[in-house]
């Protein structure tokens, strides 16, 4: 008989095993250790054992599901990670985990439950496997896709995760960017402290580097935030980086595209020179402007994902 209960400290070895056994987790490069999960998940100040659910039978641990409230949207919760051991009871255990998550999230005030993270959910899983900064449920993750649909979830948003092929990266170069380079500079900040508590905590195993483009007069033109593995935390490979945000200031729409390309390209060039070998960015598939901007800065599509949604209130 399968039962669902809250996480216990003694579940950590099985948590690690289930995570690493999940067939679409991204291969050996994305395997995690007990120490990494303790830092990234269990050690968060907002972590609650009530939100990390464990499926067990009489003899073994079958699966886990971790849901969290969405920051700033208290009526929404998201299933940030989920895995169930293959076997004849796999779908049954998955269904019971999802039912328990709905009950737990509803008791916490949620009216809508999502499966698959968007970039703005800040669950703390950034850099951990292919889900990274919130690429949704990968479209080739057959298990999670099946469990979502069997659980009554509907596809809500399509996401795309793009990567920079660092081994042959060439900075974007055209007349617009040449003109900007003649009249602007890019500074890099490593002491960024302006993040809300939940966001700062969610990415505390990463370093936030902010690249700021300014005119020589000092006026800000654009900035880009890039998350890099913190070498002291030893959780995320320091050769990996995530472009998490970009924005322009005081320019027209057309100028905005150019100055953002300028600051992003400058940041990528600097990071790749420091031996960063993987840079990713996730955007909504419907946002053609952002996709075009990433392409012009040297990104290429790596994989697609889906955010599923279900009303539970």
Coordinates of C-alpha atoms in Angstrom, one line a residue:
X1 CA 0.0 0.0 0.0
X2 CA 1.3 3.4 -1.0
X3 CA 1.1 6.3 1.5
X4 CA 2.2 9.9 1.4
X5 CA 4.0 11.7 4.2
X6 CA 6.2 14.7 4.9
X7 CA 9.9 14.6 4.4
X8 CA 12.1 13.4 7.2
X9 CA 15.9 13.9 7.6
X10 CA 16.4 10.1 7.1
X11 CA 14.9 10.5 3.6
X12 CA 17.9 12.4 2.2
X13 CA 19.7 9.4 0.6
X14 CA 16.4 8.4 -1.1
X15 CA 15.8 12.0 -2.2
X16 CA 19.2 12.0 -3.9
X17 CA 18.7 8.6 -5.4
X18 CA 15.3 9.5 -6.9
X19 CA 16.6 12.8 -8.2
X20 CA 19.5 11.1 -10.0
X21 CA 17.5 8.2 -11.3
X22 CA 15.0 10.4 -13.1
X23 CA 15.5 9.5 -16.8
X24 CA 15.2 13.1 -18.1
X25 CA 17.2 14.8 -15.4
X26 CA 19.9 15.7 -18.0
X27 CA 22.4 12.9 -17.7
X28 CA 25.5 12.5 -15.5
X29 CA 26.5 16.1 -15.8
X30 CA 23.5 17.1 -13.7
X31 CA 23.7 14.5 -11.0
X32 CA 23.6 16.0 -7.5
X33 CA 25.0 15.0 -4.1
X34 CA 23.4 14.9 -0.7
X35 CA 25.5 18.0 0.3
X36 CA 24.2 19.9 -2.8
X37 CA 20.5 19.2 -2.0
X38 CA 21.0 20.1 1.6
X39 CA 22.4 23.5 0.6
X40 CA 20.0 24.3 -2.3
X41 CA 16.8 22.8 -0.9
X42 CA 16.8 21.7 2.7
X43 CA 18.9 24.7 4.1
X44 CA 16.7 27.4 2.7
X45 CA 15.1 29.6 5.4
X46 CA 11.7 29.2 3.6
X47 CA 12.0 25.4 3.4
X48 CA 9.1 23.5 4.9
X49 CA 8.9 19.7 5.4
X50 CA 5.2 20.1 4.8
X51 CA 5.9 21.0 1.2
X52 CA 8.4 18.1 0.4
X53 CA 6.2 15.1 0.1
X54 CA 7.4 11.5 0.1
X55 CA 5.7 8.4 -1.4
X56 CA 6.4 5.2 0.4
X57 CA 5.2 1.6 0.6
X58 CA 5.9 -1.0 3.2
X59 CA 9.5 -1.5 2.1
X60 CA 10.9 1.4 0.1
X61 CA 10.7 5.0 -0.9
X62 CA 8.9 5.4 -4.2
X63 CA 9.0 9.1 -5.0
X64 CA 9.0 12.7 -3.9
X65 CA 7.3 15.9 -4.9
X66 CA 8.3 19.4 -3.8
X67 CA 5.9 22.3 -4.1
X68 CA 6.3 25.9 -3.0
X69 CA 4.2 29.1 -3.0
X70 CA 5.0 31.4 -5.9
X71 CA 6.7 34.6 -4.5
X72 CA 4.3 37.6 -4.6
X73 CA 1.4 35.5 -5.8
X74 CA 0.0 33.8 -2.7
X75 CA -2.9 32.2 -4.5
X76 CA -0.4 30.3 -6.7
X77 CA 1.8 27.3 -5.9
X78 CA 4.3 25.4 -8.2
X79 CA 5.5 21.9 -8.2
X80 CA 9.2 22.7 -8.5
X81 CA 10.5 19.1 -8.6
X82 CA 9.1 15.6 -8.7
X83 CA 10.5 12.1 -9.4
X84 CA 9.1 8.5 -9.0
X85 CA 11.0 5.2 -9.3
X86 CA 10.2 3.3 -12.5
X87 CA 7.9 0.3 -12.0
X88 CA 4.4 -1.0 -12.0
X89 CA 3.3 1.5 -9.2
X90 CA 5.0 4.5 -10.8
X91 CA 1.8 6.3 -12.1
X92 CA -0.2 5.4 -9.0
X93 CA 2.5 6.9 -6.7
X94 CA 2.7 10.0 -8.9
X95 CA -1.0 10.5 -8.8
X96 CA -1.1 10.2 -5.0
X97 CA 1.8 12.7 -4.7
X98 CA -0.1 15.2 -6.9
X99 CA -3.3 14.8 -5.0
X100 CA -1.5 15.3 -1.7
X101 CA 0.3 18.4 -3.1
X102 CA -3.1 19.9 -4.1
X103 CA -4.5 19.3 -0.6
X104 CA -1.4 20.8 1.0
X105 CA -1.3 23.8 -1.3
X106 CA -5.0 24.4 -0.9
X107 CA -4.6 24.3 2.9
X108 CA -1.9 26.9 2.5
X109 CA -4.2 29.3 0.6
X110 CA -3.4 28.4 -3.0
X111 CA -6.1 28.4 -5.6
X112 CA -4.0 27.4 -8.5
X113 CA -1.2 24.8 -8.8
X114 CA 1.4 24.8 -11.5
X115 CA 3.8 22.1 -12.7
X116 CA 7.0 23.4 -14.2
X117 CA 8.8 26.6 -13.2
X118 CA 8.9 29.9 -14.9
X119 CA 11.9 32.1 -14.5
X120 CA 10.2 34.3 -12.0
X121 CA 9.2 31.6 -9.5
X122 CA 12.5 31.6 -7.6
X123 CA 12.1 28.2 -6.0
X124 CA 15.9 27.8 -5.3
X125 CA 16.5 25.2 -8.0
X126 CA 18.4 27.5 -10.3
X127 CA 21.3 25.7 -11.9
X128 CA 20.1 22.2 -10.7
X129 CA 19.6 20.1 -13.8
X130 CA 17.8 21.0 -17.0
X131 CA 15.0 22.9 -15.2
X132 CA 17.6 25.5 -14.3
X133 CA 16.1 29.0 -14.1
X134 CA 12.6 27.8 -14.8
X135 CA 12.3 26.1 -18.2
X136 CA 9.0 24.5 -17.4
X137 CA 8.5 20.7 -17.7
X138 CA 10.9 19.7 -20.5
X139 CA 8.9 18.6 -23.5
X140 CA 10.9 15.4 -23.7
X141 CA 10.3 14.5 -20.1
X142 CA 7.7 11.9 -20.8
X143 CA 7.0 11.0 -17.2
X144 CA 6.3 14.5 -15.9
X145 CA 4.3 15.3 -19.0
X146 CA 2.2 12.2 -18.6
X147 CA 1.6 12.8 -14.8
X148 CA 0.6 16.4 -15.5
X149 CA -2.1 15.4 -18.0
X150 CA -3.3 12.4 -16.0
X151 CA -3.7 14.8 -13.0
X152 CA -6.0 17.1 -14.9
X153 CA -3.4 19.9 -15.5
X154 CA -3.6 21.9 -18.7
X155 CA -0.7 23.3 -20.7
X156 CA -0.6 27.1 -20.0
X157 CA 2.7 28.5 -21.2
X158 CA 5.5 27.4 -23.6
X159 CA 9.1 28.2 -22.6
X160 CA 12.3 28.0 -24.5
X161 CA 15.8 27.6 -23.0
X162 CA 18.6 28.9 -25.2
X163 CA 22.3 28.4 -24.8
X164 CA 25.5 30.0 -26.0
X165 CA 27.9 27.6 -27.7
X166 CA 31.0 29.0 -25.8
X167 CA 33.5 27.0 -27.8
X168 CA 33.0 29.1 -30.9
X169 CA 31.3 32.2 -29.6
X170 CA 31.9 35.4 -31.5
X171 CA 30.7 38.7 -30.1
X172 CA 27.8 40.4 -32.0
X173 CA 29.3 43.0 -34.3
X174 CA 27.5 45.4 -36.6
X175 CA 27.5 49.2 -37.2
X176 CA 25.1 49.8 -34.3
X177 CA 27.2 48.0 -31.8
X178 CA 30.4 49.6 -33.1
X179 CA 28.9 53.0 -32.6
X180 CA 27.8 52.2 -29.1
X181 CA 31.2 50.9 -28.2
X182 CA 32.8 54.2 -29.2
X183 CA 30.6 56.1 -26.7
X184 CA 29.9 53.7 -23.9
X185 CA 31.5 51.4 -21.3
X186 CA 30.4 48.3 -19.4
X187 CA 31.0 47.9 -15.7
X188 CA 30.6 44.7 -13.7
X189 CA 29.3 44.6 -10.2
X190 CA 29.6 41.6 -7.8
X191 CA 28.1 43.2 -4.7
X192 CA 24.5 43.4 -5.7
X193 CA 22.2 43.6 -2.6
X194 CA 19.0 45.0 -4.0
X195 CA 17.1 41.7 -4.2
X196 CA 14.0 40.8 -2.1
X197 CA 14.6 38.3 0.6
X198 CA 13.0 35.3 -1.1
X199 CA 14.9 35.9 -4.4
X200 CA 18.2 36.5 -2.6
X201 CA 17.7 33.4 -0.6
X202 CA 16.7 31.3 -3.6
X203 CA 19.9 32.1 -5.4
X204 CA 22.3 32.1 -2.4
X205 CA 24.2 29.2 -3.9
X206 CA 24.9 31.5 -6.9
X207 CA 26.7 34.8 -7.3
X208 CA 24.8 37.6 -9.0
X209 CA 27.0 39.6 -11.4
X210 CA 25.4 42.7 -12.9
X211 CA 26.8 44.2 -16.1
X212 CA 25.9 47.8 -16.5
X213 CA 26.3 49.8 -19.8
X214 CA 26.7 53.5 -19.4
X215 CA 27.3 56.4 -21.7
X216 CA 30.6 58.2 -21.1
X217 CA 28.5 60.9 -19.5
X218 CA 27.6 58.4 -16.8
X219 CA 24.0 57.9 -17.9
X220 CA 22.8 54.3 -17.6
X221 CA 21.8 52.6 -20.9
X222 CA 21.2 49.0 -20.1
X223 CA 22.0 46.2 -17.6
X224 CA 22.1 42.4 -17.5
X225 CA 22.1 40.1 -14.5
X226 CA 24.0 36.8 -14.8
X227 CA 24.0 34.1 -12.1
X228 CA 27.3 32.2 -11.7
X229 CA 28.0 29.2 -9.5
X230 CA 29.5 30.3 -6.2
X231 CA 32.8 28.3 -5.9
X232 CA 32.6 28.4 -2.1
X233 CA 29.2 26.7 -2.1
X234 CA 30.5 23.9 -4.4
X235 CA 26.9 23.2 -5.7
X236 CA 26.8 24.5 -9.2
X237 CA 29.8 24.2 -11.5
X238 CA 31.5 27.6 -11.7
X239 CA 31.7 27.1 -15.5
X240 CA 27.9 27.5 -15.8
X241 CA 26.1 30.8 -15.9
X242 CA 22.4 31.9 -16.3
X243 CA 21.4 35.1 -18.0
X244 CA 18.4 35.9 -15.7
X245 CA 17.4 39.5 -16.5
X246 CA 18.1 42.3 -19.0
X247 CA 16.7 45.9 -19.3
X248 CA 17.3 49.1 -21.0
X249 CA 16.9 52.7 -19.7
X250 CA 15.9 56.0 -21.3
X251 CA 16.1 54.9 -25.0
X252 CA 13.6 54.1 -27.8
X253 CA 12.4 50.6 -28.6
X254 CA 14.8 50.2 -31.4
X255 CA 17.7 51.7 -29.4
X256 CA 16.8 49.3 -26.6
X257 CA 17.5 46.2 -28.7
X258 CA 20.9 47.5 -29.6
X259 CA 22.0 48.6 -26.1
X260 CA 20.8 45.3 -24.6
X261 CA 22.7 43.3 -27.3
X262 CA 25.7 45.4 -26.4
X263 CA 25.7 44.8 -22.7
X264 CA 24.8 41.1 -23.1
X265 CA 27.5 40.5 -25.7
X266 CA 30.0 42.3 -23.5
X267 CA 29.1 40.2 -20.5
X268 CA 29.3 37.0 -22.5
X269 CA 32.7 37.8 -23.9
X270 CA 34.0 38.5 -20.5
X271 CA 32.6 35.4 -19.0
X272 CA 33.8 33.1 -21.8
X273 CA 37.3 34.6 -21.4
X274 CA 37.1 33.4 -17.8
X275 CA 36.4 29.9 -19.0
X276 CA 32.6 29.9 -18.5
X277 CA 31.5 27.1 -20.8
X278 CA 27.8 27.1 -20.5
X279 CA 25.5 30.1 -20.5
X280 CA 21.7 29.7 -20.6
X281 CA 18.6 31.9 -20.8
X282 CA 14.9 31.0 -20.7
X283 CA 12.2 33.0 -22.3
X284 CA 8.5 32.6 -23.1
X285 CA 8.0 31.0 -26.5
X286 CA 5.4 33.6 -27.5
X287 CA 7.9 36.5 -26.9
X288 CA 9.4 36.8 -30.3
X289 CA 11.3 40.0 -29.4
X290 CA 13.2 38.3 -26.6
X291 CA 13.9 35.2 -28.7
X292 CA 15.2 37.5 -31.6
X293 CA 17.4 39.4 -29.1
X294 CA 19.0 36.2 -27.7
X295 CA 19.7 35.0 -31.2
X296 CA 21.3 38.3 -32.2
X297 CA 23.5 38.0 -29.1
X298 CA 24.7 34.4 -30.0
X299 CA 22.2 32.2 -28.2
X300 CA 20.7 29.1 -29.9
X301 CA 17.7 27.1 -28.9
X302 CA 18.5 24.1 -26.7
X303 CA 15.2 22.7 -25.5
X304 CA 11.5 23.6 -25.0
X305 CA 9.3 23.2 -21.9
X306 CA 5.7 23.6 -20.7
X307 CA 4.2 25.1 -17.6
X308 CA 1.0 23.2 -16.7
X309 CA -1.8 24.7 -14.5
X310 CA -4.8 23.4 -12.6
X311 CA -7.4 25.3 -10.5
X312 CA -7.5 23.8 -7.0
X313 CA -9.4 26.5 -5.1

